[in-house]
Each structure stands twice: as structure tokens, then as C-alpha cells.
Coordinates of C-alpha atoms and ligand atoms in Angstrom, one line a residue:
M133 CA -21.6 -7.7 -23.2
A134 CA -18.2 -9.3 -23.9
A135 CA -15.2 -7.7 -22.3
D136 CA -12.6 -5.9 -24.3
T137 CA -9.8 -7.7 -22.5
T138 CA -9.4 -10.8 -20.4
L139 CA -6.6 -10.3 -17.9
I140 CA -5.4 -13.8 -17.0
I141 CA -3.2 -13.7 -13.9
L142 CA -0.9 -16.8 -13.9
G143 CA 0.2 -17.3 -10.3
A144 CA -3.1 -16.1 -8.9
S145 CA -2.3 -17.3 -5.4
G146 CA 1.1 -15.6 -5.2
D147 CA 2.3 -12.7 -3.1
L148 CA 2.7 -10.4 -6.1
T149 CA -0.9 -10.9 -7.1
S150 CA -2.4 -10.2 -3.7
R151 CA 0.0 -7.5 -2.6
L152 CA 0.4 -5.4 -5.7
L153 CA -1.5 -6.6 -8.8
L154 CA -5.0 -6.9 -7.5
P155 CA -5.0 -3.8 -5.3
A156 CA -3.6 -1.8 -8.2
L157 CA -6.2 -3.2 -10.5
G158 CA -8.9 -2.3 -8.0
Q159 CA -7.6 1.2 -7.8
L160 CA -7.4 1.5 -11.6
L161 CA -10.9 0.2 -12.2
S162 CA -12.3 2.4 -9.4
R163 CA -10.8 5.5 -11.1
E164 CA -11.7 4.3 -14.6
P165 CA -15.1 2.5 -14.3
N166 CA -15.7 2.4 -18.0
R167 CA -13.0 -0.1 -18.7
S168 CA -14.4 -3.5 -19.7
V169 CA -12.2 -6.2 -18.3
R170 CA -12.7 -9.8 -17.5
L171 CA -10.4 -11.1 -14.8
H172 CA -9.4 -14.8 -14.6
G173 CA -7.0 -16.3 -12.0
A174 CA -5.0 -19.4 -12.7
G175 CA -2.6 -21.4 -10.5
M176 CA -1.6 -24.7 -9.1
E177 CA -4.0 -24.4 -6.1
D178 CA -7.3 -26.2 -6.1
W179 CA -9.3 -23.0 -5.5
T180 CA -13.0 -22.5 -6.3
D181 CA -14.3 -19.4 -8.1
E182 CA -15.8 -18.3 -4.8
H183 CA -12.4 -18.5 -3.0
W184 CA -10.7 -16.5 -5.8
R185 CA -13.5 -13.9 -5.8
E186 CA -13.0 -13.4 -2.1
V187 CA -9.2 -12.9 -2.6
V188 CA -10.0 -10.3 -5.3
R189 CA -12.7 -8.6 -3.2
K190 CA -10.4 -8.3 -0.2
A191 CA -7.6 -6.9 -2.3
F192 CA -9.9 -4.3 -3.8
H193 CA -11.2 -3.4 -0.3
T194 CA -7.7 -2.6 0.9
M195 CA -7.7 0.2 -1.7
D196 CA -11.2 1.4 -0.9
A197 CA -12.0 0.1 -4.4
D198 CA -15.1 -1.9 -3.4
D199 CA -17.0 -0.2 -6.1
A200 CA -14.7 -1.6 -8.7
F201 CA -15.3 -5.1 -7.6
A202 CA -18.7 -5.0 -9.3
S203 CA -17.0 -4.8 -12.7
V204 CA -15.0 -8.0 -12.1
S205 CA -17.4 -9.8 -9.7
E206 CA -17.9 -12.6 -12.3
T207 CA -14.2 -13.3 -12.2
T208 CA -13.3 -16.9 -12.5
Y209 CA -10.5 -19.2 -11.4
S210 CA -9.0 -22.4 -12.8
Q211 CA -6.4 -24.8 -11.6
A212 CA -3.7 -24.9 -14.3
D213 CA -0.2 -26.1 -14.8
I214 CA 1.0 -23.2 -17.0
T215 CA 4.0 -25.1 -18.1
K216 CA 1.6 -27.4 -20.1
A217 CA 0.5 -26.3 -23.5
A218 CA -3.0 -27.8 -23.1
D219 CA -3.7 -25.8 -19.9
L220 CA -2.5 -22.6 -21.6
Q221 CA -4.6 -23.3 -24.7
K222 CA -7.7 -23.6 -22.5
L223 CA -7.0 -20.4 -20.7
L224 CA -6.6 -18.5 -24.1
D225 CA -9.6 -20.3 -25.7
D226 CA -11.9 -19.2 -22.8
A227 CA -10.8 -15.6 -22.9
E228 CA -13.2 -12.8 -24.1
G229 CA -11.8 -10.0 -26.3
R230 CA -8.0 -9.6 -26.2
P231 CA -6.3 -12.1 -23.8
A232 CA -3.5 -10.7 -21.6
L233 CA -1.4 -13.4 -19.9
Y234 CA 0.3 -11.9 -16.9
F235 CA 3.0 -14.2 -15.6
A236 CA 3.1 -13.4 -11.9
V237 CA 5.3 -16.4 -11.3
P238 CA 9.1 -17.1 -10.8
P239 CA 11.2 -16.5 -13.9
A240 CA 12.0 -20.2 -14.4
V241 CA 8.3 -21.0 -14.6
T242 CA 7.7 -18.1 -17.0
E243 CA 10.5 -19.5 -19.2
K244 CA 9.0 -23.0 -19.2
A245 CA 5.5 -21.5 -20.0
C246 CA 6.9 -19.5 -22.9
L247 CA 8.4 -22.7 -24.3
A248 CA 5.0 -24.5 -23.9
L249 CA 3.3 -21.6 -25.7
S250 CA 5.1 -22.8 -28.9
D251 CA 2.5 -25.6 -29.1
V252 CA -0.4 -23.3 -28.4
T253 CA -2.6 -21.5 -31.0
I254 CA -2.2 -17.9 -29.6
P255 CA -5.1 -15.6 -30.6
E256 CA -4.0 -12.5 -32.6
H257 CA -3.3 -9.4 -30.3
T258 CA -2.6 -11.6 -27.2
I259 CA -0.4 -9.8 -24.7
L260 CA 2.3 -11.5 -22.7
A261 CA 3.4 -9.7 -19.6
L262 CA 6.5 -10.9 -17.9
E263 CA 7.9 -9.9 -14.5
K264 CA 11.6 -9.4 -13.8
P265 CA 14.2 -10.7 -13.7
F266 CA 14.3 -11.1 -17.5
G267 CA 16.9 -13.8 -17.9
T268 CA 20.0 -14.2 -15.9
D269 CA 22.5 -12.5 -18.2
E270 CA 22.6 -11.0 -21.7
A271 CA 22.8 -14.4 -23.4
S272 CA 19.8 -15.9 -21.6
A273 CA 17.8 -12.7 -22.1
H274 CA 18.5 -12.9 -25.8
T275 CA 17.4 -16.6 -25.9
L276 CA 14.2 -15.7 -24.1
N277 CA 13.6 -12.8 -26.5
T278 CA 14.2 -15.1 -29.5
Q279 CA 11.6 -17.5 -28.1
L280 CA 9.1 -14.7 -27.4
A281 CA 9.6 -13.4 -31.0
T282 CA 8.2 -16.7 -32.3
L283 CA 5.0 -16.2 -30.2
V284 CA 3.8 -12.7 -30.6
P285 CA 5.0 -9.4 -32.1
E286 CA 7.4 -7.4 -29.9
D287 CA 4.9 -4.6 -29.1
Q288 CA 2.7 -7.3 -27.5
V289 CA 5.4 -8.4 -25.1
F290 CA 5.3 -6.4 -21.8
R291 CA 8.5 -6.8 -19.8
I292 CA 7.3 -5.3 -16.6
D293 CA 9.3 -2.6 -14.9
H294 CA 6.9 -0.9 -12.4
F295 CA 9.4 1.9 -11.9
L296 CA 8.5 3.2 -15.3
G297 CA 4.9 3.7 -14.0
R298 CA 6.0 5.8 -11.0
S299 CA 4.8 9.4 -11.1
T300 CA 8.3 10.7 -10.7
V301 CA 9.7 8.7 -13.5
L302 CA 6.9 9.7 -15.8
N303 CA 7.5 13.3 -14.7
L304 CA 11.1 13.0 -15.9
L305 CA 9.5 13.2 -19.4
G306 CA 7.2 16.1 -18.6
T307 CA 9.9 18.1 -16.8
R308 CA 12.6 17.5 -19.4
F309 CA 10.7 17.8 -22.6
A310 CA 7.9 20.4 -21.8
N311 CA 10.2 23.1 -20.3
R312 CA 12.6 25.0 -22.5
I313 CA 14.5 26.2 -19.5
V314 CA 15.1 22.5 -18.5
E315 CA 15.7 21.2 -22.0
S316 CA 18.3 23.8 -22.7
V317 CA 20.5 22.9 -19.7
W318 CA 20.2 19.1 -20.0
S319 CA 23.7 18.1 -21.1
A320 CA 27.3 17.9 -20.1
D321 CA 27.6 21.7 -20.8
D322 CA 25.6 22.5 -17.6
I323 CA 25.3 19.2 -15.7
A324 CA 28.2 18.0 -13.5
S325 CA 26.8 14.7 -12.3
I326 CA 23.7 12.5 -11.9
R327 CA 22.9 10.2 -9.0
I328 CA 20.2 7.6 -9.1
D329 CA 19.8 6.2 -5.6
F330 CA 17.2 3.8 -4.2
P331 CA 18.1 3.1 -0.5
E332 CA 15.5 1.0 1.2
A333 CA 14.7 0.5 4.9
L334 CA 13.2 -2.9 4.0
G335 CA 15.1 -6.1 4.1
L336 CA 14.4 -9.5 2.5
E337 CA 10.7 -9.6 3.5
G338 CA 10.6 -13.4 3.0
R339 CA 12.1 -13.2 -0.5
A340 CA 15.5 -14.8 0.3
G341 CA 14.9 -17.5 -2.3
Y342 CA 14.9 -14.9 -5.1
Y343 CA 17.0 -12.2 -3.6
D344 CA 20.0 -14.2 -2.5
A345 CA 20.5 -15.3 -6.1
A346 CA 20.0 -11.8 -7.5
G347 CA 21.6 -9.3 -5.0
A348 CA 21.2 -5.6 -5.1
L349 CA 22.9 -5.1 -8.4
V350 CA 20.5 -7.3 -10.4
D351 CA 17.4 -6.7 -8.2
M352 CA 17.5 -3.0 -8.6
I353 CA 20.3 -1.5 -10.8
Q354 CA 20.0 -3.9 -13.7
S355 CA 16.2 -4.3 -13.4
H356 CA 15.1 -0.8 -12.7
L357 CA 17.6 2.0 -12.2
L358 CA 19.1 1.7 -15.6
Q359 CA 15.7 2.2 -17.2
V360 CA 15.2 5.2 -15.0
M361 CA 18.6 6.4 -16.1
A362 CA 17.5 6.0 -19.7
F363 CA 14.5 8.3 -19.1
V364 CA 16.9 10.9 -17.5
T365 CA 19.4 10.8 -20.4
M366 CA 17.6 9.8 -23.6
E367 CA 17.5 12.2 -26.6
P368 CA 14.1 13.9 -27.0
P369 CA 11.8 11.4 -28.8
A370 CA 9.6 12.7 -31.6
S371 CA 6.5 11.4 -29.8
L372 CA 5.5 9.4 -26.8
D373 CA 4.4 6.6 -29.1
Q374 CA 6.0 3.3 -27.8
L375 CA 8.2 3.1 -30.9
D376 CA 9.7 6.5 -30.6
L377 CA 10.1 6.4 -26.8
R378 CA 11.6 3.0 -26.7
D379 CA 13.9 3.7 -29.7
A380 CA 15.2 6.7 -27.6
T381 CA 15.7 4.7 -24.4
S382 CA 17.4 1.8 -26.3
A383 CA 19.7 4.2 -28.1
V384 CA 21.0 5.7 -24.8
L385 CA 21.4 2.3 -23.1
R386 CA 23.5 1.2 -26.1
A387 CA 25.8 4.1 -25.4
T388 CA 26.1 3.4 -21.7
H389 CA 29.1 1.7 -20.2
V390 CA 30.9 1.3 -16.9
K391 CA 32.9 4.5 -16.4
D392 CA 36.3 4.2 -18.0
D393 CA 35.6 0.5 -18.7
D394 CA 36.9 0.0 -15.2
P395 CA 34.5 -1.9 -13.0
V396 CA 37.0 -2.3 -10.1
A397 CA 37.4 1.5 -9.7
N398 CA 33.7 2.2 -10.4
S399 CA 31.7 -0.2 -8.4
R400 CA 31.3 -1.0 -4.7
R401 CA 29.4 -3.7 -2.8
A402 CA 28.5 -4.5 0.7
R403 CA 26.1 -6.5 2.8
Y404 CA 24.4 -5.7 6.1
T405 CA 25.3 -7.0 9.5
A406 CA 23.0 -7.0 12.6
G407 CA 21.4 -3.6 13.4
D408 CA 18.2 -1.7 13.9
V409 CA 16.3 0.2 11.2
G410 CA 14.0 2.4 13.3
D411 CA 12.3 0.0 15.8
R412 CA 12.9 -3.1 13.6
H413 CA 15.8 -5.3 14.4
F414 CA 17.7 -7.1 11.5
S415 CA 20.0 -10.1 12.0
S416 CA 23.1 -10.1 9.9
Y417 CA 22.2 -10.8 6.2
V418 CA 24.1 -14.1 6.3
D419 CA 22.0 -15.3 9.3
E420 CA 18.7 -14.5 7.6
P421 CA 16.6 -17.6 6.8
G422 CA 17.2 -18.9 3.3
V423 CA 20.5 -17.1 2.8
D424 CA 23.5 -19.0 1.6
A425 CA 26.5 -17.1 3.1
S426 CA 29.0 -18.7 0.7
R427 CA 27.3 -17.0 -2.2
G428 CA 28.6 -13.6 -1.1
T429 CA 25.5 -11.8 -2.2
E430 CA 25.5 -8.0 -1.8
T431 CA 22.7 -6.1 -0.2
L432 CA 24.1 -2.7 -1.2
A433 CA 25.4 -2.1 -4.7
E434 CA 26.9 1.0 -6.4
M435 CA 28.3 1.5 -9.9
T436 CA 29.2 4.5 -11.9
V437 CA 28.4 4.6 -15.6
E438 CA 28.9 7.1 -18.5
V439 CA 26.9 7.7 -21.6
R440 CA 29.2 8.0 -24.5
T441 CA 27.4 10.6 -26.6
A442 CA 28.1 14.2 -27.3
R443 CA 25.4 15.2 -24.9
W444 CA 26.8 13.3 -21.9
Q445 CA 30.5 12.9 -22.4
G446 CA 32.3 13.2 -19.1
V447 CA 29.2 13.2 -16.8
P448 CA 29.5 10.5 -14.2
I449 CA 26.2 8.7 -13.4
L450 CA 26.1 6.9 -10.1
L451 CA 23.5 4.1 -9.6
R452 CA 23.1 2.9 -6.1
S453 CA 20.6 0.8 -4.1
G454 CA 20.6 -1.2 -1.0
K455 CA 18.5 -2.9 1.7
A456 CA 18.2 -2.3 5.5
L457 CA 19.6 1.2 5.2
G458 CA 18.7 3.8 7.8
V459 CA 19.7 6.9 5.9
G460 CA 19.0 8.3 2.5
D461 CA 16.2 9.2 0.2
P462 CA 15.3 7.4 -3.0
A463 CA 15.8 10.0 -5.7
V464 CA 17.3 11.0 -9.0
T465 CA 19.6 14.0 -8.3
V466 CA 20.9 16.1 -11.1
T467 CA 23.7 18.4 -10.0
F468 CA 24.5 21.4 -12.1
K469 CA 27.9 22.9 -12.7
P470 CA 28.8 26.0 -10.6
V471 CA 28.2 29.4 -12.2
R472 CA 31.1 30.5 -14.4
H473 CA 31.7 33.5 -12.2
L474 CA 30.2 34.4 -8.8
P475 CA 30.4 38.2 -8.4
D476 CA 32.7 39.2 -5.5
G477 CA 30.8 40.3 -2.5
F478 CA 28.5 37.4 -1.9
I479 CA 28.9 35.5 1.3
G480 CA 27.5 32.1 2.4
E481 CA 27.4 28.8 0.7
N482 CA 27.2 28.8 -3.1
E483 CA 26.3 25.1 -3.5
P484 CA 25.6 23.8 -7.0
S485 CA 22.0 24.0 -8.1
E486 CA 20.2 20.7 -8.0
M487 CA 17.1 19.2 -9.5
V488 CA 15.9 16.3 -7.4
F489 CA 13.2 13.9 -8.6
S490 CA 12.3 12.1 -5.4
L491 CA 11.0 8.5 -5.6
G492 CA 9.4 8.5 -2.2
P493 CA 7.4 10.5 -1.6
D494 CA 7.1 11.4 -5.3
T495 CA 8.1 15.0 -5.6
I496 CA 10.3 17.2 -7.8
S497 CA 12.4 19.9 -6.3
L498 CA 14.8 22.5 -7.5
G499 CA 17.5 23.6 -5.1
L500 CA 18.6 27.2 -5.8
N501 CA 20.8 29.7 -4.2
I502 CA 19.0 33.0 -3.4
N503 CA 19.7 36.1 -1.4
G504 CA 18.8 35.6 2.2
A505 CA 15.9 37.7 3.6
D506 CA 17.9 39.5 6.3
D507 CA 21.2 40.0 4.5
P508 CA 20.8 40.4 0.7
L509 CA 24.5 39.4 0.1
D510 CA 24.2 36.2 2.2
L511 CA 23.4 33.3 -0.1
E512 CA 20.8 30.9 1.2
R513 CA 19.4 27.6 -0.2
V514 CA 15.8 27.3 -1.1
N515 CA 13.9 24.3 -2.5
L516 CA 11.0 24.8 -4.8
S517 CA 9.0 21.7 -4.8
A518 CA 6.0 20.0 -6.3
H519 CA 4.2 17.0 -5.0
L520 CA 3.5 14.3 -7.7
G521 CA 1.4 11.6 -6.2
E522 CA 1.5 8.0 -5.1
G523 CA 4.2 5.4 -5.3
A524 CA 4.3 1.7 -6.0
L525 CA 0.6 0.9 -6.3
K526 CA 0.0 3.8 -8.6
A527 CA 3.0 2.5 -10.6
Y528 CA 1.5 -1.0 -11.0
G529 CA -1.8 0.7 -11.9
E530 CA 0.0 2.5 -14.8
V531 CA 1.6 -0.7 -15.9
L532 CA -1.8 -2.5 -15.9
S533 CA -3.4 0.4 -17.7
G534 CA -0.8 0.0 -20.5
I535 CA -1.5 -3.7 -20.7
L536 CA -5.3 -3.2 -20.8
D537 CA -4.8 -0.5 -23.5
G538 CA -2.3 -2.7 -25.4
D539 CA 0.1 0.3 -25.3
A540 CA 3.7 -0.9 -24.6
M541 CA 5.1 2.6 -24.0
L542 CA 6.0 1.7 -20.4
A543 CA 7.1 -1.8 -21.0
V544 CA 10.8 -2.7 -21.5
R545 CA 11.7 -3.6 -25.0
G546 CA 13.7 -6.8 -25.6
D547 CA 16.8 -5.1 -26.9
A548 CA 16.8 -2.7 -23.9
A549 CA 16.5 -5.6 -21.5
E550 CA 19.6 -7.2 -23.1
Q551 CA 21.5 -3.9 -22.9
C552 CA 20.8 -3.6 -19.2
W553 CA 22.5 -7.0 -18.7
R554 CA 25.4 -6.0 -21.0
I555 CA 26.0 -2.8 -19.0
V556 CA 26.2 -4.6 -15.6
Q557 CA 28.1 -7.7 -16.8
P558 CA 31.7 -6.3 -16.3
V559 CA 30.7 -5.5 -12.7
I560 CA 29.3 -8.9 -12.1
D561 CA 32.5 -10.5 -13.5
A562 CA 34.8 -8.3 -11.4
W563 CA 32.7 -9.2 -8.3
R564 CA 32.8 -12.9 -9.1
K565 CA 36.6 -12.7 -9.3
N566 CA 36.6 -10.9 -5.9
E567 CA 38.4 -7.9 -7.5
V568 CA 36.1 -5.7 -5.5
P569 CA 35.8 -6.2 -1.7
L570 CA 32.5 -7.2 -0.2
D571 CA 32.3 -4.6 2.6
E572 CA 29.9 -4.6 5.5
Y573 CA 27.5 -2.1 7.1
P574 CA 25.4 -2.4 10.2
A575 CA 21.6 -2.4 9.3
G576 CA 20.2 1.0 9.9
T577 CA 23.2 3.0 8.9
A578 CA 24.0 4.8 5.6
G579 CA 26.4 2.1 4.4
P580 CA 29.9 1.1 5.2
A581 CA 31.7 3.7 7.3
S582 CA 34.6 3.6 4.8
W583 CA 32.4 4.7 1.9
K584 CA 32.2 8.4 1.5
A585 CA 28.7 9.7 0.9
Ligands
LIG2031 O1 11.2 -4.6 -7.8 C1 11.6 -4.3 -6.7 O2 11.3 -3.1 -6.2 C2 11.2 -2.9 -4.8 C3 11.2 -1.4 -4.6 O3 10.1 -0.8 -5.3 P1 8.8 -0.3 -4.6 O4 8.0 0.3 -5.7 O5 8.2 -1.5 -4.0 O6 9.3 0.7 -3.6 C4 12.3 -3.6 -4.1 O7 12.0 -3.5 -2.7 C5 12.4 -5.0 -4.5 O8 13.5 -5.6 -3.9 C6 12.6 -5.1 -6.0 O9 12.5 -6.5 -6.4

């Protein structure tokens, strides 16, 4: 029986394919065995079908998804130059059902391939899935969007942001919109500040070629954390249909700006020097293989934005991410205002209530002040928490599931991708002009000693 979708992975021999896409596909197909998918790998290497099948089988095995291999065991591979129209045409002509071209290749190759697609007859309903970074600034993202618009309708373009598939990020929707007690306090009336922080113990992990040109601001804040922020701050959509949801996220991104339009006062950057993260030693970033020290790339970036709407006026939103950090938990932290009046007589700390959406492990917790057990007037902190599920692989599984279903709900829309560049551009400009110092922090610490937490 012909498959409903042919998933064509371009860049089949790459790291993204073997480390994330194939394991996530295995996990997805193991959980949802009724999906009818044909898998085809394409790349520059002269691989045989057997070699590719072995790559797929091994990747599925890492997820205990050997059972799912049966459903793609006839998977095929072809050597292809995806910047050539003839090769792309053949890949599409050979597909069964709806073709989904997944560009698991560097952005420059994706851009060339998208140009080549102009000379290809693209079957109706074909999906184009593009990994980040999407362009290098607002203008280049716009140019790429304009090109894509000539190829397929917008809801068939999947700009991948795997953060949108994370359990915690999806739970921002459930928690916010399915609970009256949350919905009714979700504004500047009750919320003092929001912090979206993604500290990582990891370093470059062999990705200097990409990372040294991107830096923490583009790699994480522009590409992921602003989308997460949009889920935290968007107006309630009428439905979770991709149109309603993506209209809501785009609207809030359009209203987002660097706080006070002052990127110098509202951004910080730093890069790591030698140090240990746990039992792993890191050389100074500038001494890492493939790094060009003269570029001044940051490995820790922070910026504060504000959403200029009635709901969020005056609420600072801090976005932060960095590599080789030894302290800190990846999380969205929503800090509430203090109570209007605390009755006299209570003792102990009366910290503001907090709702924390942790991004690893994925949990939601609510920090509340309660009366202590031994002394009813002594306030104590409790955390009510719920475990949500797995992290990155699950996230890629969600993304792939959207592609196979043809549902762009969790894909970044073109206008939103451009807005994310627009929001960070004043910071990029200020950093290029050296108006913000490039600080340093030893690997394994929480960041530069001069930065307050
Ligand atoms: O896209 C990226 O995300 C990862 C962090 O996400 P995770 O799901 O793998 O934890 C980050 O390490 C990487 O630099 C960035 O490109």
C-alpha cells in the first residue's frame, strides 16, 4: 500500500539526522505504529540503501524503537546534490503520497536548494521543513520568505523550532488557557517580571563552524527563546488551529521591543574562559578548535525586552542563555507581585509567588508561601510540582509529527521569524559597535562575577 507521506531527509549523513531526527522518528513510529510513512535519505555521500538502512536501524535501536524499524525497513537512499534542480525533481517524483523535504543541512545549502526549487515541478501539498538559523538578519529572512512563497503556500513551510515541541512549552498553553485561576492573573496587574533562562553545561560540541558565527544571542534567544516568550505572553487564541495560534504569537512578537529601546542598558554578553563543568574541562572559548577570537563571539547572552500592550506594559522580560555554565536551571520563571497587604503578625520570608516552567527536567511548579507546620505564623515556602515528560527527543518527535500530519501549528511562521530578527537587531548593532563590554566567566560558574544573579 502506498505511504501517506514520504519523508525525504536531505543531509542524511549529517549529525542532526543521526543524533536527533532518526531517533525521534523511531520513537514516534513506535508509539504511533499506524502512521504510514516512507523514509528516504539523500546526501552527497555514495551510500547504498543497505548502509542507510543500517544507520536508520541503529538510530531506532538507541530509542528501543526496533519495532518501528519494520515500518520503514524498505527505506531507500540516493546520492543527490540538493542544490541542483534535476536531483530535487527526481526526489519529489519518486515520492509516494505527500512529499516532505526536510533540510537537515547548513542554512547556506538550504538557501541554494530553495533557489533551485524554482526550476522544479513541486507536487501539490509538498512540505518544506527548514532548520534554523532562518536567514542572518531581518532582510535576509524576508528574502528567503519571499522565495519560499513562490514555491509552496505558507502553511506548508515548516521553519523548525524544536523548543515549540517541548512538553513544557506546550504546557504553557494548557496551564495558561485551561485554568481560570491562571488566566485571570496573567498580566501586568499581577505579574512583576518574567525570566526565560536556558543555561547549558554543554560547550561547542564540535559545532564551532556554526556557533562562532552565531553566538548565544542568535543561537538561542533569536531562534528559540523569543518563540517561547510568545507562548508565555500571547493573547488567548480562539483555537489551537495553526492560523489562530500563529496569528497570536506573531501579534505579540510585533509588540515586543528591547526595553526602553535601550540595548546598551538592557543587554549583556560574555564568553567563557578555561574552567571545569563537573568533571569536564573546558579550554577558553577563544582556544577552542575552529574559533576565530577576533570575532568576539559571546557564549552567554542576556537581553531584556518589553511587550508594548495593555496586558504587559511595564513587565520586564529577561531572556538569557549561555554555554559551559555550571549553575542554573533552564526555565521560564513568572514572578508575581507581592500581596497588597500582608497582615501584621506573620514572621519569616514572604517571597513573591512564582510559577516555574522548567525546561529540564520538564516540570511545572508553583512556589507559594504557606504557614509552617510547627509555627502557624511562620511563613514557609512550598513548591507544588508536576512532572511533564521528556526533553529534546520528544520535542523533535512532536515537530516530526506535525510534519507528517501537515499541521504547521508548531512551526514558526515567516512573519514571526522576521520579527525575531527585528527584536534582537538593536542588540546586535550595539554589540558590533562595542557599546556593551564583552565580559568573561570561567567555565563552570554562573557567569561573570560582576553580573548580579
Ligand atoms: O538549537 C539548539 O538547542 C540546543 C539546546 O536544546 P536541547 O533541546 O538540545 O537541549 C543548544 O544546545 C544548541 O546550541 C542550539 O543550537
